Amino acid sequence: MPDAIKAPTPTVVSGLARLGGAVRWDSAVGALLLTLLICSFSFVDNFGNALNLSFLIGNTLPIALIALPMTMLVISGEVDLSVGSTAGLSGAVMGALWNAGMSIEAIIPLCLLLGVVCGLVNGLLVTRLGLPSLAVTIGTMAAYRGIAQIVLGSDSVTDFPTQYLDFGAGRIGDTFIPYAAVPFTVLLAVAVVVLHATPIGRSLFATGASEEAARFAGIRVKRLKLSMFVTTGAISALTGVFWALHYASARYDNATGLELSVIAAVLLGGIDFDGGKGTLGGAIAGVFLLGALQNVMSLVNVSAQSQIVVTGVLLVISVLAPRVGREIARSRARRRTAAKPTARAASVP
C-alpha cells in the first residue's frame, strides 16, 4: 500500500483520541480567541488602539449580556429566540416614556419589569402548557417586535440625558475599557458562581441531561425553567436599555437579529443545544471570539456578506465537531467493551 493512503496505526489513533479527550471544546475556543488576539495585535493595523478596542468591546457587550442567562437556559434544555425582540421592545418603551416626560431613573426599572413580564409569558407557555420553547419564542419574537412598532412607530428617540449616553458609549479615562464593562463583569461573576458553584447550577445541568431523572431527584423542573425564562427576559430588557444608550437611538427595530448572534456565540462556546453540557467561560469566549473576528474582518475590508458566511461556517463547525468527537469516543468505548470478552476467551486454555 502506498504511504499516502496507509491506515493510521493503532498507536497513532490512540494518541489522537487521548489528545481529543484532553482538550475540551471550551478550552479550545479560549485558546483560539487568545491566538486571534495575539495575531491581530501583531499584524492588523489599528486593531490595538484604544478607540478600536473600546468599539469592539462595546459592540460585543449586548451579545455577552444576553449570553449569560441564555447559557443557563440552553444548559437546562430550553432556548429563547425572543431575546432580540424583547430588547427592541424595551428600547421602544424607553423612548416612548422619555418622550412622554418621564425621568430616565423611573424608566429603566419599568423596562426591566417589562422584560420580566416577557420572560414570564415565554416561561408559562413552555412550563405550564408544555409547548416547545423553540416554537413559543419564535412566536413571541414576532409579537414583541410588533408591539414595539406599535409603541414607538417609526420614530427615533435620541435626546437622552448626556450622562447616560456617556455611560453607554464612553470609556474609563484614557483606557479602552467602556464604562458598561464594569457592571457586565459583576453580572458575569454572579452568573459563574450561580452556574458552577451552587445547587441552582447543578439542578440546571441535571435538568438538561435528563428532565425525568431530575424530577425523581426532587428538582422542581418547571419552577427552575420558569425562573430562567424570567431572568433571560429581564437581562434582555436591560440589554435593550444599554443598546439605546450605546447607539444613542431608541427605535422599534433595535437589536434585530441579536438572538442569532447570541445563539451562534453560545454554541460556538461549547454549550450543547440538547442541554446538560457546557461552561459559562466557554460561552463568553465564544462571544468575544465572534466579536473579535468580525472586528478584524472589518478592519481588513472583508465584505459584510463574507463575514456572514464565516460566522455561519463557524456555527456549523461548533455544532458538528463536539458531536463527532462524542461519537468517536462512544465508538472506541464499544470496541474496548467488545474486545474484553474476546481477550478473556483467548486466555482460557
CSV table of C-alpha atoms in Angstrom, one decimal:
chain,number,residue,atom,x,y,z
A,1,MET,CA,0.0,0.0,0.0
A,2,PRO,CA,1.4,3.4,-0.9
A,3,ASP,CA,2.5,5.6,2.1
A,4,ALA,CA,-0.1,8.3,1.1
A,5,ILE,CA,-3.0,6.1,1.8
A,6,LYS,CA,-1.8,3.9,4.6
A,7,ALA,CA,-4.2,3.5,7.5
A,8,PRO,CA,-3.1,5.1,10.8
A,9,THR,CA,-1.6,2.6,13.3
A,10,PRO,CA,-3.4,1.8,16.5
A,11,THR,CA,-0.8,3.8,18.4
A,12,VAL,CA,-1.5,6.9,16.3
A,13,VAL,CA,-5.2,6.5,16.7
A,14,SER,CA,-4.9,6.0,20.5
A,15,GLY,CA,-2.7,9.1,20.8
A,16,LEU,CA,-5.1,11.3,18.8
A,17,ALA,CA,-8.0,10.0,20.9
A,18,ARG,CA,-6.2,10.9,24.2
A,19,LEU,CA,-5.4,14.3,22.8
A,20,GLY,CA,-9.1,14.9,21.8
A,21,GLY,CA,-10.2,13.8,25.3
A,22,ALA,CA,-7.6,16.0,27.0
A,23,VAL,CA,-8.7,19.2,25.1
A,24,ARG,CA,-12.2,20.3,25.9
A,25,TRP,CA,-14.1,22.3,23.3
A,26,ASP,CA,-14.5,25.4,25.5
A,27,SER,CA,-10.7,25.4,26.2
A,28,ALA,CA,-10.0,25.1,22.5
A,29,VAL,CA,-12.3,28.2,21.9
A,30,GLY,CA,-10.4,30.1,24.6
A,31,ALA,CA,-7.1,29.2,23.0
A,32,LEU,CA,-8.4,30.2,19.6
A,33,LEU,CA,-9.5,33.6,21.0
A,34,LEU,CA,-6.1,34.2,22.5
A,35,THR,CA,-4.4,33.2,19.3
A,36,LEU,CA,-6.6,35.5,17.3
A,37,LEU,CA,-5.9,38.4,19.6
A,38,ILE,CA,-2.2,37.9,19.5
A,39,CYS,CA,-2.2,37.7,15.7
A,40,SER,CA,-4.5,40.8,15.4
A,41,PHE,CA,-2.3,42.9,17.7
A,42,SER,CA,0.7,41.9,15.7
A,43,PHE,CA,-0.5,42.1,12.1
A,44,VAL,CA,-3.7,44.0,11.8
A,45,ASP,CA,-3.4,47.8,11.6
A,46,ASN,CA,-5.3,49.9,14.2
A,47,PHE,CA,-6.6,46.8,16.0
A,48,GLY,CA,-4.7,47.6,19.2
A,49,ASN,CA,-5.6,51.3,19.5
A,50,ALA,CA,-7.8,52.2,22.4
A,51,LEU,CA,-10.7,53.5,20.3
A,52,ASN,CA,-11.0,50.3,18.3
A,53,LEU,CA,-10.7,48.0,21.3
A,54,SER,CA,-13.4,50.1,23.1
A,55,PHE,CA,-15.6,49.9,19.9
A,56,LEU,CA,-15.1,46.1,19.8
A,57,ILE,CA,-16.0,45.5,23.5
A,58,GLY,CA,-18.9,48.0,23.3
A,59,ASN,CA,-20.4,46.3,20.3
A,60,THR,CA,-19.9,42.8,21.8
A,61,LEU,CA,-21.4,43.6,25.2
A,62,PRO,CA,-25.1,43.3,24.1
A,63,ILE,CA,-24.4,39.8,22.9
A,64,ALA,CA,-22.3,39.0,26.0
A,65,LEU,CA,-25.1,40.2,28.4
A,66,ILE,CA,-27.8,38.0,26.9
A,67,ALA,CA,-25.3,35.1,26.6
A,68,LEU,CA,-25.2,34.9,30.5
A,69,PRO,CA,-28.8,33.8,31.0
A,70,MET,CA,-29.1,32.1,27.6
A,71,THR,CA,-26.2,29.8,28.5
A,72,MET,CA,-28.1,28.7,31.6
A,73,LEU,CA,-31.4,28.3,29.7
A,74,VAL,CA,-29.8,26.2,26.9
A,75,ILE,CA,-28.0,24.0,29.5
A,76,SER,CA,-31.4,23.4,31.1
A,77,GLY,CA,-32.6,22.1,27.7
A,78,GLU,CA,-34.6,25.2,26.5
A,79,VAL,CA,-34.0,28.2,24.3
A,80,ASP,CA,-35.3,31.7,23.9
A,81,LEU,CA,-35.3,33.2,20.4
A,82,SER,CA,-37.3,36.3,21.5
A,83,VAL,CA,-34.4,38.0,23.3
A,84,GLY,CA,-33.7,40.4,20.4
A,85,SER,CA,-37.3,41.4,20.2
A,86,THR,CA,-37.6,41.8,24.0
A,87,ALA,CA,-34.5,44.1,23.9
A,88,GLY,CA,-36.1,46.1,21.0
A,89,LEU,CA,-39.4,46.4,22.9
A,90,SER,CA,-37.6,47.6,26.0
A,91,GLY,CA,-35.8,50.3,23.9
A,92,ALA,CA,-39.1,51.3,22.3
A,93,VAL,CA,-40.8,51.7,25.6
A,94,MET,CA,-37.9,53.6,26.9
A,95,GLY,CA,-38.1,56.1,24.0
A,96,ALA,CA,-41.9,56.4,24.3
A,97,LEU,CA,-41.8,57.1,28.1
A,98,TRP,CA,-38.9,59.6,27.7
A,99,ASN,CA,-41.0,61.4,25.0
A,100,ALA,CA,-43.9,61.4,27.5
A,101,GLY,CA,-41.7,63.3,30.0
A,102,MET,CA,-40.8,60.5,32.5
A,103,SER,CA,-37.4,60.6,34.1
A,104,ILE,CA,-34.8,58.1,32.9
A,105,GLU,CA,-34.4,56.9,36.5
A,106,ALA,CA,-38.0,55.8,36.6
A,107,ILE,CA,-38.0,54.4,33.0
A,108,ILE,CA,-35.2,51.9,33.5
A,109,PRO,CA,-36.9,49.9,36.3
A,110,LEU,CA,-40.1,49.8,34.3
A,111,CYS,CA,-38.2,48.5,31.3
A,112,LEU,CA,-36.7,45.7,33.5
A,113,LEU,CA,-40.2,44.9,34.8
A,114,LEU,CA,-41.4,44.7,31.2
A,115,GLY,CA,-38.6,42.2,30.5
A,116,VAL,CA,-39.7,40.1,33.4
A,117,VAL,CA,-43.2,40.0,32.0
A,118,CYS,CA,-42.0,39.0,28.6
A,119,GLY,CA,-39.9,36.2,30.1
A,120,LEU,CA,-42.8,35.1,32.3
A,121,VAL,CA,-45.1,34.8,29.2
A,122,ASN,CA,-42.5,32.6,27.5
A,123,GLY,CA,-41.9,30.5,30.6
A,124,LEU,CA,-45.6,29.9,31.4
A,125,LEU,CA,-46.3,28.8,27.8
A,126,VAL,CA,-43.4,26.4,28.0
A,127,THR,CA,-43.7,25.0,31.5
A,128,ARG,CA,-47.4,25.1,32.1
A,129,LEU,CA,-48.8,24.3,28.7
A,130,GLY,CA,-45.9,22.0,27.7
A,131,LEU,CA,-45.2,23.8,24.4
A,132,PRO,CA,-41.8,23.6,22.8
A,133,SER,CA,-39.6,26.6,23.7
A,134,LEU,CA,-38.4,26.9,20.1
A,135,ALA,CA,-41.9,27.3,18.7
A,136,VAL,CA,-43.1,29.6,21.6
A,137,THR,CA,-40.2,32.0,21.3
A,138,ILE,CA,-40.4,32.2,17.6
A,139,GLY,CA,-44.0,33.4,18.0
A,140,THR,CA,-43.2,35.9,20.8
A,141,MET,CA,-40.2,37.1,18.8
A,142,ALA,CA,-42.7,38.4,16.2
A,143,ALA,CA,-45.2,39.5,18.7
A,144,TYR,CA,-42.8,41.6,20.9
A,145,ARG,CA,-41.3,43.2,17.8
A,146,GLY,CA,-44.8,44.1,16.6
A,147,ILE,CA,-45.7,45.6,19.9
A,148,ALA,CA,-42.5,47.7,19.8
A,149,GLN,CA,-43.5,49.1,16.5
A,150,ILE,CA,-47.0,49.9,17.8
A,151,VAL,CA,-45.5,51.6,20.9
A,152,LEU,CA,-42.9,53.9,19.1
A,153,GLY,CA,-43.8,53.7,15.4
A,154,SER,CA,-41.1,54.8,13.1
A,155,ASP,CA,-39.8,57.4,15.5
A,156,SER,CA,-36.2,57.5,16.7
A,157,VAL,CA,-35.5,59.0,20.1
A,158,THR,CA,-32.0,60.3,20.6
A,159,ASP,CA,-32.1,63.1,23.2
A,160,PHE,CA,-31.4,61.0,26.3
A,161,PRO,CA,-29.5,62.7,29.2
A,162,THR,CA,-25.8,63.2,28.3
A,163,GLN,CA,-24.5,61.4,31.4
A,164,TYR,CA,-26.4,58.2,30.4
A,165,LEU,CA,-25.2,58.4,26.8
A,166,ASP,CA,-21.7,58.9,28.1
A,167,PHE,CA,-22.1,55.8,30.3
A,168,GLY,CA,-23.4,53.8,27.3
A,169,ALA,CA,-20.7,54.7,24.8
A,170,GLY,CA,-17.9,56.2,26.9
A,171,ARG,CA,-14.8,54.6,28.3
A,172,ILE,CA,-12.9,54.9,31.6
A,173,GLY,CA,-10.3,57.7,31.3
A,174,ASP,CA,-7.8,57.1,28.5
A,175,THR,CA,-8.2,53.3,28.7
A,176,PHE,CA,-10.0,51.2,26.2
A,177,ILE,CA,-12.4,49.8,28.8
A,178,PRO,CA,-16.0,51.0,28.4
A,179,TYR,CA,-17.9,52.1,31.5
A,180,ALA,CA,-20.5,49.4,30.8
A,181,ALA,CA,-17.9,46.7,31.1
A,182,VAL,CA,-17.8,47.2,34.8
A,183,PRO,CA,-21.4,46.2,35.6
A,184,PHE,CA,-21.1,43.4,33.0
A,185,THR,CA,-18.1,42.0,34.9
A,186,VAL,CA,-20.1,42.0,38.1
A,187,LEU,CA,-23.0,40.1,36.3
A,188,LEU,CA,-20.5,37.7,34.8
A,189,ALA,CA,-19.0,36.9,38.2
A,190,VAL,CA,-22.5,36.3,39.7
A,191,ALA,CA,-23.5,34.1,36.8
A,192,VAL,CA,-20.3,32.0,37.0
A,193,VAL,CA,-20.9,31.4,40.7
A,194,VAL,CA,-24.6,30.5,40.3
A,195,LEU,CA,-24.0,28.1,37.4
A,196,HIS,CA,-20.8,26.4,38.6
A,197,ALA,CA,-20.8,26.7,42.4
A,198,THR,CA,-24.4,26.5,43.6
A,199,PRO,CA,-27.3,23.9,43.8
A,200,ILE,CA,-29.1,26.0,41.2
A,201,GLY,CA,-26.4,25.4,38.6
A,202,ARG,CA,-26.2,21.7,39.4
A,203,SER,CA,-30.0,21.5,39.0
A,204,LEU,CA,-29.8,23.2,35.6
A,205,PHE,CA,-27.2,20.6,34.4
A,206,ALA,CA,-29.2,17.7,35.8
A,207,THR,CA,-32.4,19.0,34.2
A,208,GLY,CA,-30.7,19.4,30.8
A,209,ALA,CA,-29.2,15.9,31.0
A,210,SER,CA,-32.5,14.2,31.9
A,211,GLU,CA,-35.6,16.1,32.9
A,212,GLU,CA,-37.3,12.9,34.1
A,213,ALA,CA,-34.3,11.9,36.3
A,214,ALA,CA,-34.2,15.5,37.6
A,215,ARG,CA,-37.8,15.2,38.7
A,216,PHE,CA,-37.1,12.0,40.5
A,217,ALA,CA,-34.2,13.6,42.3
A,218,GLY,CA,-36.6,16.2,43.7
A,219,ILE,CA,-35.7,19.1,41.4
A,220,ARG,CA,-38.7,21.4,40.7
A,221,VAL,CA,-38.0,21.5,37.0
A,222,LYS,CA,-40.9,23.7,35.9
A,223,ARG,CA,-40.2,26.3,38.5
A,224,LEU,CA,-36.5,26.2,37.6
A,225,LYS,CA,-37.1,26.7,33.9
A,226,LEU,CA,-39.6,29.4,34.6
A,227,SER,CA,-37.1,31.3,36.6
A,228,MET,CA,-34.6,31.0,33.8
A,229,PHE,CA,-37.0,32.4,31.2
A,230,VAL,CA,-37.8,35.3,33.6
A,231,THR,CA,-34.1,36.0,34.1
A,232,THR,CA,-33.5,35.9,30.4
A,233,GLY,CA,-36.3,38.4,29.8
A,234,ALA,CA,-35.0,40.8,32.4
A,235,ILE,CA,-31.4,40.7,31.1
A,236,SER,CA,-32.8,41.2,27.5
A,237,ALA,CA,-34.7,44.3,28.6
A,238,LEU,CA,-31.5,45.6,30.3
A,239,THR,CA,-29.7,45.0,27.1
A,240,GLY,CA,-32.3,47.0,25.2
A,241,VAL,CA,-31.7,49.9,27.5
A,242,PHE,CA,-27.9,49.6,27.0
A,243,TRP,CA,-28.4,49.3,23.3
A,244,ALA,CA,-30.4,52.6,23.1
A,245,LEU,CA,-27.8,54.4,25.2
A,246,HIS,CA,-24.8,52.9,23.5
A,247,TYR,CA,-26.0,53.8,20.0
A,248,ALA,CA,-27.8,57.0,21.2
A,249,SER,CA,-31.0,55.9,19.5
A,250,ALA,CA,-34.2,54.2,20.7
A,251,ARG,CA,-36.1,52.5,17.8
A,252,TYR,CA,-38.6,49.7,17.5
A,253,ASP,CA,-36.1,47.7,15.3
A,254,ASN,CA,-33.2,48.0,17.8
A,255,ALA,CA,-31.4,44.6,18.3
A,256,THR,CA,-32.9,43.0,15.3
A,257,GLY,CA,-31.1,39.7,14.7
A,258,LEU,CA,-29.4,39.8,18.1
A,259,GLU,CA,-30.9,36.4,19.0
A,260,LEU,CA,-29.0,34.7,16.2
A,261,SER,CA,-25.7,36.2,17.3
A,262,VAL,CA,-26.3,35.1,20.8
A,263,ILE,CA,-27.2,31.5,19.8
A,264,ALA,CA,-24.2,31.4,17.5
A,265,ALA,CA,-21.8,32.6,20.1
A,266,VAL,CA,-23.2,30.3,22.8
A,267,LEU,CA,-23.0,27.2,20.6
A,268,LEU,CA,-19.5,28.2,19.4
A,269,GLY,CA,-18.5,28.3,23.1
A,270,GLY,CA,-19.3,24.6,23.5
A,271,ILE,CA,-22.8,24.7,25.0
A,272,ASP,CA,-24.7,21.6,24.0
A,273,PHE,CA,-28.0,22.5,22.3
A,274,ASP,CA,-29.5,19.3,23.7
A,275,GLY,CA,-28.8,20.6,27.2
A,276,GLY,CA,-26.8,19.3,30.2
A,277,LYS,CA,-23.3,20.3,29.0
A,278,GLY,CA,-21.2,23.5,28.7
A,279,THR,CA,-19.5,26.2,30.7
A,280,LEU,CA,-20.1,29.9,31.0
A,281,GLY,CA,-16.4,30.6,30.3
A,282,GLY,CA,-16.7,28.8,27.0
A,283,ALA,CA,-19.8,30.8,26.1
A,284,ILE,CA,-18.2,34.1,26.8
A,285,ALA,CA,-15.1,33.0,24.9
A,286,GLY,CA,-17.3,32.2,22.0
A,287,VAL,CA,-19.0,35.7,22.2
A,288,PHE,CA,-15.7,37.5,22.2
A,289,LEU,CA,-14.2,35.2,19.5
A,290,LEU,CA,-17.0,36.1,17.2
A,291,GLY,CA,-16.8,39.8,18.1
A,292,ALA,CA,-13.0,40.0,17.6
A,293,LEU,CA,-13.2,38.0,14.3
A,294,GLN,CA,-15.9,40.4,12.9
A,295,ASN,CA,-13.9,43.4,14.1
A,296,VAL,CA,-10.7,42.1,12.4
A,297,MET,CA,-12.6,41.3,9.2
A,298,SER,CA,-14.0,44.8,9.1
A,299,LEU,CA,-10.5,46.3,9.6
A,300,VAL,CA,-9.1,44.3,6.7
A,301,ASN,CA,-12.1,45.3,4.5
A,302,VAL,CA,-13.8,41.9,4.3
A,303,SER,CA,-17.4,42.4,3.0
A,304,ALA,CA,-20.4,42.1,5.2
A,305,GLN,CA,-21.6,39.1,3.2
A,306,SER,CA,-18.3,37.3,3.6
A,307,GLN,CA,-18.5,37.9,7.4
A,308,ILE,CA,-21.9,36.3,7.5
A,309,VAL,CA,-20.5,33.3,5.6
A,310,VAL,CA,-17.6,32.9,8.1
A,311,THR,CA,-19.9,33.2,11.1
A,312,GLY,CA,-22.2,30.6,9.6
A,313,VAL,CA,-19.3,28.2,8.9
A,314,LEU,CA,-18.1,28.6,12.5
A,315,LEU,CA,-21.6,27.9,13.8
A,316,VAL,CA,-21.8,24.7,11.8
A,317,ILE,CA,-18.4,23.6,13.0
A,318,SER,CA,-19.2,24.4,16.6
A,319,VAL,CA,-22.3,22.2,16.5
A,320,LEU,CA,-20.7,19.4,14.4
A,321,ALA,CA,-17.3,19.0,16.0
A,322,PRO,CA,-18.3,18.2,19.6
A,323,ARG,CA,-20.9,15.7,18.3
A,324,VAL,CA,-18.3,14.0,16.1
A,325,GLY,CA,-15.9,13.8,19.0
A,326,ARG,CA,-18.5,12.2,21.2
A,327,GLU,CA,-19.4,9.6,18.6
A,328,ILE,CA,-15.7,8.7,18.2
A,329,ALA,CA,-15.4,8.3,22.0
A,330,ARG,CA,-18.5,6.1,22.1
A,331,SER,CA,-17.3,4.0,19.2
A,332,ARG,CA,-13.9,3.5,20.9
A,333,ALA,CA,-15.7,2.6,24.2
A,334,ARG,CA,-17.9,0.0,22.4
A,335,ARG,CA,-14.8,-1.5,20.7
A,336,ARG,CA,-13.0,-1.8,24.1
A,337,THR,CA,-16.0,-3.4,25.7
A,338,ALA,CA,-16.4,-5.9,22.8
A,339,ALA,CA,-12.7,-6.7,22.9
A,340,LYS,CA,-12.5,-7.7,26.6
A,341,PRO,CA,-14.6,-10.9,26.4
A,342,THR,CA,-12.6,-11.9,23.3
A,343,ALA,CA,-9.3,-11.4,25.1
A,344,ARG,CA,-10.5,-13.4,28.2
A,345,ALA,CA,-11.7,-16.2,25.9
A,346,ALA,CA,-8.4,-16.4,24.2
A,347,SER,CA,-6.5,-16.6,27.5
A,348,VAL,CA,-8.5,-19.7,28.6
A,349,PRO,CA,-6.6,-22.9,27.8
